[in-house]
Short mmCIF file of C-alpha atoms in Angstrom, two decimals:
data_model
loop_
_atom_site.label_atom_id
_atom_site.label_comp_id
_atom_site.label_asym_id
_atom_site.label_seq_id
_atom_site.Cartn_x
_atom_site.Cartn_y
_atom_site.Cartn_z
CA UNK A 9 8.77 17.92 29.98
CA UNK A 10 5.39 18.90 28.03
CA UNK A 11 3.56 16.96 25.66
CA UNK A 12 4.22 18.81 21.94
CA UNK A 13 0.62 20.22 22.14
CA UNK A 14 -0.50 18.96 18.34
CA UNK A 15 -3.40 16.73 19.16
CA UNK A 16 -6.83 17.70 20.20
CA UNK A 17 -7.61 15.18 22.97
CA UNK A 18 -10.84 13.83 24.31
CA UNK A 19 -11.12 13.45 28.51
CA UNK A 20 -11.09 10.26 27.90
CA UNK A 21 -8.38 7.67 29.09
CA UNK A 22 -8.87 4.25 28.18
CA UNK A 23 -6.57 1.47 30.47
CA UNK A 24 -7.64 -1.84 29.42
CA UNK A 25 -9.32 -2.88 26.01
CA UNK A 26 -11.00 -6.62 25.14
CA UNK A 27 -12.31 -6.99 21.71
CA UNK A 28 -14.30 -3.75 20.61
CA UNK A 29 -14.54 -2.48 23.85
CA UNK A 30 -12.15 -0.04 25.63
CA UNK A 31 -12.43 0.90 29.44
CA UNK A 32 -11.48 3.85 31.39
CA UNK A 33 -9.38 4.26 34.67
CA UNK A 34 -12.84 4.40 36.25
CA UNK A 35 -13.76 1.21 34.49
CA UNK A 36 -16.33 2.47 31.72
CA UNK A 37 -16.80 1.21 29.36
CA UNK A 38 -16.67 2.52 25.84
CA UNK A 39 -17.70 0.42 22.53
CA UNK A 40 -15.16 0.86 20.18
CA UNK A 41 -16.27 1.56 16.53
CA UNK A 42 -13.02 3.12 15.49
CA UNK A 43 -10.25 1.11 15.76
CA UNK A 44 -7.81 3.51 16.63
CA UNK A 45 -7.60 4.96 13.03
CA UNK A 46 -8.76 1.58 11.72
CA UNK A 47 -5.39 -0.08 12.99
CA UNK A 48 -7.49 -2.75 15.66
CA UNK A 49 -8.94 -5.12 13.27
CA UNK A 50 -8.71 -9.02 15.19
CA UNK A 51 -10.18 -7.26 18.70
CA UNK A 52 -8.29 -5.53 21.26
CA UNK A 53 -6.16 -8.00 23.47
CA UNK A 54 -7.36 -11.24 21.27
CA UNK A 55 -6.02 -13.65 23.61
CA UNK A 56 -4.41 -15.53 20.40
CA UNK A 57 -2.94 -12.21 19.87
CA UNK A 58 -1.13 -11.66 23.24
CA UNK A 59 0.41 -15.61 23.48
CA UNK A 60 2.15 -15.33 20.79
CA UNK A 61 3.50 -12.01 21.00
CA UNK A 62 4.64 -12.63 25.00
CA UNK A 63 6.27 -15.80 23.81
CA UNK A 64 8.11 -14.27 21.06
CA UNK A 65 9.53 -11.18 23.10
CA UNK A 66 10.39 -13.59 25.27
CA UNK A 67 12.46 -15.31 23.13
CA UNK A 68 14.15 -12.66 20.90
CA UNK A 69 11.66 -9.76 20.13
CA UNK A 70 14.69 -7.09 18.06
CA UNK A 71 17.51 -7.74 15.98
CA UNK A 72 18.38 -5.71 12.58
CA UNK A 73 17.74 -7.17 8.92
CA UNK A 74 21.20 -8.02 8.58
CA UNK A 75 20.33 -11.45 10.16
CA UNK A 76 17.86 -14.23 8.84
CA UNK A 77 14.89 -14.16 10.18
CA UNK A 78 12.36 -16.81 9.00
CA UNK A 79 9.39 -15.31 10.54
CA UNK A 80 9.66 -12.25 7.58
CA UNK A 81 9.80 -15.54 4.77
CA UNK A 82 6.54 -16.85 6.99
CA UNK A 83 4.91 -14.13 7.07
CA UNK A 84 5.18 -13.28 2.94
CA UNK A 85 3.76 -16.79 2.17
CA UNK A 86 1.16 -15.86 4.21
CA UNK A 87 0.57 -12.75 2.93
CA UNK A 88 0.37 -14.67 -0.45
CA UNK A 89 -2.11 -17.12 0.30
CA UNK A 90 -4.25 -14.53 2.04
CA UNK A 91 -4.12 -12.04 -0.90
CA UNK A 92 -3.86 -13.64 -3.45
CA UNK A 93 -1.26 -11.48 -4.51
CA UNK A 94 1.14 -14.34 -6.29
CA UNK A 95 4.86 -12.85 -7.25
CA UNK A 96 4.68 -10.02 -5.49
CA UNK A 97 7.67 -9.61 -2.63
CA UNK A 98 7.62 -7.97 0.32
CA UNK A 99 9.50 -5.29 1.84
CA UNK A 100 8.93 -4.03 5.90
CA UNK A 101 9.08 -1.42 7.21
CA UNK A 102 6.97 0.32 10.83
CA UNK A 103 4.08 2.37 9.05
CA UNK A 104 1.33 4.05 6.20
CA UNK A 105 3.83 6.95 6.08
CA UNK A 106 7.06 4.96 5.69
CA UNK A 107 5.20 2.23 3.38
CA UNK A 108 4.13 5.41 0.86
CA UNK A 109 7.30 6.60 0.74
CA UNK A 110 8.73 3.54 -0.04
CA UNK A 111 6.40 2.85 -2.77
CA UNK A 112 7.00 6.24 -4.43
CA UNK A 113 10.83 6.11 -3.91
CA UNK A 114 10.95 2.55 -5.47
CA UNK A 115 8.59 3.75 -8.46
CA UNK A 116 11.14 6.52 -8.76
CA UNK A 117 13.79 4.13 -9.18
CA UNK A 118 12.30 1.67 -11.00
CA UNK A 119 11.39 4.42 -14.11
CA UNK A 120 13.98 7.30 -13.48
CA UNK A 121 10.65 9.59 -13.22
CA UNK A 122 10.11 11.86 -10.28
CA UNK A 123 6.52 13.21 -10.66
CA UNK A 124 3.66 12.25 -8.71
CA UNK A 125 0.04 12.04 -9.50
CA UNK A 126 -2.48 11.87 -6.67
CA UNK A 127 -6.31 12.62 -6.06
CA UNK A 128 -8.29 15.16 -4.27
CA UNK A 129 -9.04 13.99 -0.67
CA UNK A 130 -6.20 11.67 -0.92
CA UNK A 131 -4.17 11.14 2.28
CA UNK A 132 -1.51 9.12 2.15
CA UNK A 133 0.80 9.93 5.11
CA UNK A 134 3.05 12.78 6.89
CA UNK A 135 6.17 12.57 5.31
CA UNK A 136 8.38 13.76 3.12
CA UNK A 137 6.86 12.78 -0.72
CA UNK A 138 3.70 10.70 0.91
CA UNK A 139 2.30 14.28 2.85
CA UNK A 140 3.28 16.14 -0.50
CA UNK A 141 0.55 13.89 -2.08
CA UNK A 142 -1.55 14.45 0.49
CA UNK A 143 -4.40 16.55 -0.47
CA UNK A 144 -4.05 18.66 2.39
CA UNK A 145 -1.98 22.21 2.21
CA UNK A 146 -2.38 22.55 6.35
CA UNK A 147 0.25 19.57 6.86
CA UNK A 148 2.52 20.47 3.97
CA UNK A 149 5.78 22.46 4.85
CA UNK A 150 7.89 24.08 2.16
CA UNK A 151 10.22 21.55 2.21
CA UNK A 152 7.46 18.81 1.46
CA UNK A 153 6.26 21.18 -1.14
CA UNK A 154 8.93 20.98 -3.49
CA UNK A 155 8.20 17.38 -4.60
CA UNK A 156 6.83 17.57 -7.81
CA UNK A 157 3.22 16.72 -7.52
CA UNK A 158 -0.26 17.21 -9.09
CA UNK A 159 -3.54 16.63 -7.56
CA UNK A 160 -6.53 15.76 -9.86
CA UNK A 161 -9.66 15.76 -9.59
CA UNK A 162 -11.28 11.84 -8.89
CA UNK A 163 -12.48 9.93 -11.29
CA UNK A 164 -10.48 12.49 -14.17
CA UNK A 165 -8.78 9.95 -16.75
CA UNK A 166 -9.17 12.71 -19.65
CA UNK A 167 -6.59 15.06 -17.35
CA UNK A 168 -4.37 11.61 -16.06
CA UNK A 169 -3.78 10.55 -19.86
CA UNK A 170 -2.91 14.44 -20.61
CA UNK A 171 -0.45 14.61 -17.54
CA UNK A 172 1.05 11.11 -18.14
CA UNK A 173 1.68 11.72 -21.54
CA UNK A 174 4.74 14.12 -20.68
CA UNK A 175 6.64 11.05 -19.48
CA UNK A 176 7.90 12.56 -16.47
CA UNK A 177 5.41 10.73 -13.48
CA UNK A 178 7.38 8.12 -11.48
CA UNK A 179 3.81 7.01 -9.97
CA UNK A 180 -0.12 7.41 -9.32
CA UNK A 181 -1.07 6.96 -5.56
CA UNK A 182 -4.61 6.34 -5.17
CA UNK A 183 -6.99 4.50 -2.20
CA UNK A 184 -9.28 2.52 -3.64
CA UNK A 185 -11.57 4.19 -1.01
CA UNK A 186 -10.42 7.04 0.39
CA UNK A 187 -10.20 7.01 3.81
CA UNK A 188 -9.55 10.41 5.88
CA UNK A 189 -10.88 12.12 2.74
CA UNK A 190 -14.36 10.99 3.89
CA UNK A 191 -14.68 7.17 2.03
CA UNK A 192 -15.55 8.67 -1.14
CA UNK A 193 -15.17 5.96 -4.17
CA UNK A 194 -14.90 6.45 -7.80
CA UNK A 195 -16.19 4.26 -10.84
CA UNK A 196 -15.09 0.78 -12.09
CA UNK A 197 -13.91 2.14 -15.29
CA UNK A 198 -11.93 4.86 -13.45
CA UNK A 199 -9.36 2.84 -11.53
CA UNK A 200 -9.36 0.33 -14.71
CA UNK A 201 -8.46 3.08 -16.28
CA UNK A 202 -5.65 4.11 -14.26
CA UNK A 203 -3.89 0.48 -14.30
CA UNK A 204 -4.12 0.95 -18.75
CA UNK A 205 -3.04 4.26 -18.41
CA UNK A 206 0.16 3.76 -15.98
CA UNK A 207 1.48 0.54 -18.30
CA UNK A 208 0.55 2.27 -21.16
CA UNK A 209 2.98 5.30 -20.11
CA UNK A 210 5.64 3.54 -18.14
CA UNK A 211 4.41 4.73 -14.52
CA UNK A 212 3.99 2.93 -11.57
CA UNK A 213 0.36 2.54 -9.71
CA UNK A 214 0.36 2.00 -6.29
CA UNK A 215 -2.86 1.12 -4.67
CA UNK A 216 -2.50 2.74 -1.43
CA UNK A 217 -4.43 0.07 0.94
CA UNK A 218 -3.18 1.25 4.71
CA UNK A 219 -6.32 1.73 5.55
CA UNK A 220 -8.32 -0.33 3.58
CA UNK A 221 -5.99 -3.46 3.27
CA UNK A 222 -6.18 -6.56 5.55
CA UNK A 223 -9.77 -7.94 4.58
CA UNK A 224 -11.54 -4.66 6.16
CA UNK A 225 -13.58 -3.77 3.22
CA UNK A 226 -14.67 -7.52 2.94
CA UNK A 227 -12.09 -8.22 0.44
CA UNK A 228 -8.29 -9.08 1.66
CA UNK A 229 -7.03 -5.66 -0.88
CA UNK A 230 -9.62 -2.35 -1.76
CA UNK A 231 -8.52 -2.48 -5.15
CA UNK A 232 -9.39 -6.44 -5.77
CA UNK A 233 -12.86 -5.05 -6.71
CA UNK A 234 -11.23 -4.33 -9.62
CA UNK A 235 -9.50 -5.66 -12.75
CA UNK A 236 -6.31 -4.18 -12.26
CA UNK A 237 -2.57 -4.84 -11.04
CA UNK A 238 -1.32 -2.32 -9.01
CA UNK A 239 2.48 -1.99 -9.05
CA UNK A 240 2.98 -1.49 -5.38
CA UNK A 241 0.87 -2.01 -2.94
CA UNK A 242 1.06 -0.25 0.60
CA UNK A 243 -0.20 -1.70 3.69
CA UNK A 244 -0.19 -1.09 7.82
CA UNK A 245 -2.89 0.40 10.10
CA UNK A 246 -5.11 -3.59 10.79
CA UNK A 247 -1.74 -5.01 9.48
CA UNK A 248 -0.56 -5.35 13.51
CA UNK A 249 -3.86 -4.84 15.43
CA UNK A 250 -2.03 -2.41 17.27
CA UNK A 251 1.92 -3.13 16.60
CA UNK A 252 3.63 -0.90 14.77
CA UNK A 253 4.08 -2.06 11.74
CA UNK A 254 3.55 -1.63 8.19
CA UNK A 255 5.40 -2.84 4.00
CA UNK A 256 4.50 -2.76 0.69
CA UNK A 257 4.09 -5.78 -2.17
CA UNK A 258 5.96 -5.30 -4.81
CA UNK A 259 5.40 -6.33 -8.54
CA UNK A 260 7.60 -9.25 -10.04
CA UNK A 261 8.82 -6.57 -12.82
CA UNK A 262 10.23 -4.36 -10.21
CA UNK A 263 13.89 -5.77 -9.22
CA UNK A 264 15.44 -5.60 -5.82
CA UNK A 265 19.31 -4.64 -5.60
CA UNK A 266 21.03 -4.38 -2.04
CA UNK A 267 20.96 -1.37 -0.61
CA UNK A 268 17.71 -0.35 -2.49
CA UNK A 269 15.44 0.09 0.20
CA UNK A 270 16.34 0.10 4.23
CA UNK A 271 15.18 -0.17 7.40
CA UNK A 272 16.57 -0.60 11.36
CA UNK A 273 12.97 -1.39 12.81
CA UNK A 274 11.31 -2.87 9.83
CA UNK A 275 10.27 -6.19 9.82
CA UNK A 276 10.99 -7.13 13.72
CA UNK A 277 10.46 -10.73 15.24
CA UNK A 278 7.69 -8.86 17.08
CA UNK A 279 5.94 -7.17 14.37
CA UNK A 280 5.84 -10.04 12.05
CA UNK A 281 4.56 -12.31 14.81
CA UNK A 282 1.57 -9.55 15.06
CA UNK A 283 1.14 -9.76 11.81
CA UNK A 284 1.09 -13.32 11.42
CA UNK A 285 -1.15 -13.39 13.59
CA UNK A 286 -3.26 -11.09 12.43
CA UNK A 287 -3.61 -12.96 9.29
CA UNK A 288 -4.15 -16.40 10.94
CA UNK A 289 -7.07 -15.02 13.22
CA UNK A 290 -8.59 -13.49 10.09
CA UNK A 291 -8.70 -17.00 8.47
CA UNK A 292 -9.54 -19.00 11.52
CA UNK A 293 -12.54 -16.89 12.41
CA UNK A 294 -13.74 -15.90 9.08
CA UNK A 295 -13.43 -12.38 9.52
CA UNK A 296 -13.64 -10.85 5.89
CA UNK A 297 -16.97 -12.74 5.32
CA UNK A 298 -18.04 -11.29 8.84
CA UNK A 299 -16.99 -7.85 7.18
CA UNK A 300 -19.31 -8.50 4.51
CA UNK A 301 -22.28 -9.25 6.57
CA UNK A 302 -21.75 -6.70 8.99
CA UNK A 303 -21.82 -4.37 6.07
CA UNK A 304 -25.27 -5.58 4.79
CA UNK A 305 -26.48 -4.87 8.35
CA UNK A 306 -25.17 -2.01 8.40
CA UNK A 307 -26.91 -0.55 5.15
CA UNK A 308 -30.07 -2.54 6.66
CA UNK A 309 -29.95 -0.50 9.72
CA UNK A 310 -28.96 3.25 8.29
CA UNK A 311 -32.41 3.18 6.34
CA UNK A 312 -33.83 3.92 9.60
CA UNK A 313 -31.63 6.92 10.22
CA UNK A 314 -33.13 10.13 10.12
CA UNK A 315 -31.22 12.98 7.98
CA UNK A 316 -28.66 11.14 6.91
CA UNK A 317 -27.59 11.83 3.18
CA UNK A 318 -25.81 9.01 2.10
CA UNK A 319 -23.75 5.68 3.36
CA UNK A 320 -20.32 5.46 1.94
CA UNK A 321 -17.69 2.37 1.71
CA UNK A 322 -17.43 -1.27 1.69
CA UNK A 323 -17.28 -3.74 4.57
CA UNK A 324 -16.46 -2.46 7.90
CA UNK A 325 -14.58 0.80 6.06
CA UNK A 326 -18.10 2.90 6.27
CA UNK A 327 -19.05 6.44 6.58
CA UNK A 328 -22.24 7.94 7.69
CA UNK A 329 -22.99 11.20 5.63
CA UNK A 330 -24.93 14.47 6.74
CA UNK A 331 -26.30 17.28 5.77
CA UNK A 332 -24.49 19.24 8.85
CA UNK A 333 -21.08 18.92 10.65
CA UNK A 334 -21.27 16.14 12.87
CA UNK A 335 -18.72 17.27 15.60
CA UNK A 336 -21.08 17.87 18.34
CA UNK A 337 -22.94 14.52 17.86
CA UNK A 338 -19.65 12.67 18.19
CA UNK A 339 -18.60 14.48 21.05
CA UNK A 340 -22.82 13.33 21.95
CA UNK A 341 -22.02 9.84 21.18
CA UNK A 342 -18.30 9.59 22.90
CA UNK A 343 -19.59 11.30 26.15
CA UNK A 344 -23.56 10.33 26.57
CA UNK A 345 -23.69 7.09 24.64
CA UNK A 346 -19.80 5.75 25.42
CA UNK A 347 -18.83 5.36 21.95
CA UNK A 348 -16.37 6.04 20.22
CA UNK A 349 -16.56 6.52 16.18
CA UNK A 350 -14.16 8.74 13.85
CA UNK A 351 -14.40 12.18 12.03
CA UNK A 352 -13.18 12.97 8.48
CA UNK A 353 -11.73 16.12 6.38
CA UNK A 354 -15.26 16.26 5.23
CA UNK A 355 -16.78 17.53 8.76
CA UNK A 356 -20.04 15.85 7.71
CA UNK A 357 -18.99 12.57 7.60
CA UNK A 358 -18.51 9.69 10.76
CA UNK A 359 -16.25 7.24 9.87
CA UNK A 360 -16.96 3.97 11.21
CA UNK A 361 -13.95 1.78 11.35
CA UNK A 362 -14.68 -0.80 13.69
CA UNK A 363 -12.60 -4.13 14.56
CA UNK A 364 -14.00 -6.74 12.01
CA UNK A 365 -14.99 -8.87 14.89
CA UNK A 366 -17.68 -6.33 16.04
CA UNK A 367 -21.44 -8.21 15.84
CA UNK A 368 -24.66 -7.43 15.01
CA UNK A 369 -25.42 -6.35 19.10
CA UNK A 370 -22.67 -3.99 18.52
CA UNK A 371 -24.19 -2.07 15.70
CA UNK A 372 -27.44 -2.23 17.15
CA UNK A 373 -25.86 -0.25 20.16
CA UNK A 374 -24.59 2.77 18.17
CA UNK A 375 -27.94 2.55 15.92
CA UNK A 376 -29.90 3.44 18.91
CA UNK A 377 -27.66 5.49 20.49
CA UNK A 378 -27.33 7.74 16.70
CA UNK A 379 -31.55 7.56 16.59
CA UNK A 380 -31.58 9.20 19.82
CA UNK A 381 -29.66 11.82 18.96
CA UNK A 382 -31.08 12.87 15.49
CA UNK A 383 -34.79 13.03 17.02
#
């Protein structure tokens, strides 16, 4: 049977990964400043990483949430202490996608609303009401399309207040940086202004944090920049460092009846261990202060860049913008250099989304490697 051709694919096919490195079936290697869509954020194979997950699966790795399972209660008050995110509860599920549409279903619920607002260059996912509010009309199919949803312009509070004032928005969905959109950031004032607006109106605010959750911009949340108390917040991608898993924290003033929300895969003995352990090797080896200092490097190092136009994002959530499209220089940098970075839906931007163990040796790599090629 073939492959449903829907991905563009690199000759590339990596076998074995340690840490921010991947290797081919020839055994090259490739530095890894991507992450797999940001998802590898404790290293690939972090030998912490792989105990615990081969002892768990080989004591019970499935069974459905109709059960107890302690590991989900261990994981939340881990969550908490990490975050900082006191009274919120969690809910599991497997992904970004699934965790959005959670969040706007439950903001549906919770108000008896059913419109969305969202931002241009948003991306929030592929499904049903989280690719509606995707700022993206290539991935939305008519049936998507009839959600009711309106896409404003970032940073526009005059427009929010006008659209909110109707009383008929369930939710905003905003990233706190956006990430496929090309890690373009708004004002302090602006997403302030969106957690007044929302309680002022009765509407939910979900900070969408999938990508930028799980200490990768240096803080543990995006939005923690911030004075403001999202709602719902969504989480995967780094959540699993590779597992398939993803949830959303949920506000003390939304209740929880049975039956609300579901899930068959969702919060798994496997994917909280990965998650748990996540957390614990982000604490242990000090990874969101690492994040911060690999940052400043980072903006030490892109002075020296010729023709770039501007560094975007926080932490290890960073994009490199251009004055031209950069495809063929990735395809430069995957092929000549071995290394492997990300694109955006602004073609001028390279996302750099490495794991947040990646050093100062590592950067230096790709600096050299991106000189080179911009001579």
């Amino acid at each position: 049977m073939n492959l449903f051709n829907v991905y563009p694919l690199f000759d590339i096919t990596p076998v074995r990964a340690k840490d921010v490195f991947v290797y081919d079936e020839n055994g090259v290697e490739y530095l890894d400043l991507y992450g797999g869509h940001a998802v590898i954020s404790i290293g690939h194979s972090h030998p912490k990483y792989v105990k615990n997950i081969s002892e768990q699966v080989a004591k019970i790795g499935f069974y459905s949430n109709s059960i107890q399972n302690p590991i989900q209660e261990e994981l939340g008050s881990k969550l908490i202490e990490m975050s900082n995110c006191k009274g919120y509860e969690l809910f599991l599920c497997n992904s970004g996608a699934e965790a959005n549409e959670n969040a706007l279903k439950l903001a549906s619920f919770h108000n008896n609303k059913k419109k969305i607002i969202a931002f241009k260059n948003s991306f929030h996912g592929r499904t049903s009401a989280a690719v509606a509010a995707t700022d993206n009309a290539k991935i939305i199919a008519p049936l998507n399309a009839q959600q009711e949803v309106e896409i404003l312009e970032l940073g526009d509070l005059e427009s929010l207040e006008k659209s909110l004032a109707k009383d008929d928005v369930c939710a905003v969905i905003i990233e706190c940086i956006q990430g496929v959109g090309g890690l373009d950031e708004s004002t302090t004032e602006f997403y302030e202004g969106i957690d007044t607006l929302c309680k002022k109106y009765n509407t939910c605010f979900i900070a969408d944090e999938v990508q930028s959750g799980f200490g990768r911009t240096g803080d543990f949340f995006a939005f923690q920049k911030y004075k403001v108390t999202p709602d719902i917040i969504s989480i995967a991608k780094g959540m699993g460092n590779g597992f398939p898993v993803g949830g959303i924290l949920i506000h003390p003033s939304i209740k929880a009846s049975f039956g609300l929300l579901g899930t068959t895969f969702g919060g798994n003995h496997l994917a909280c261990i990965a998650s748990l352990t996540v957390l614990n090797v982000i604490k242990e080896e000090n990874l969101m202060q690492n994040a911060k200092d690999m940052e400043a490097y980072f903006i030490q190092k892109s002075k020296s860049v010729p023709k770039l136009k501007a560094l975007k994002g926080r932490g290890l959530m960073l994009g490199l913008e251009f004055d031209f499209p950069i495809a063929e220089l990735r395809k430069n940098l995957i092929y000549k250099h071995k290394i492997f970075t990300g694109s955006a839906k602004n073609p001028n931007v390279i996302r750099i989304l490495p794991s947040l163990t990646v050093k100062k040796e590592h950067l230096d790599v790709f600096f050299n490697a991106l000189n080179s090629e911009l001579q």
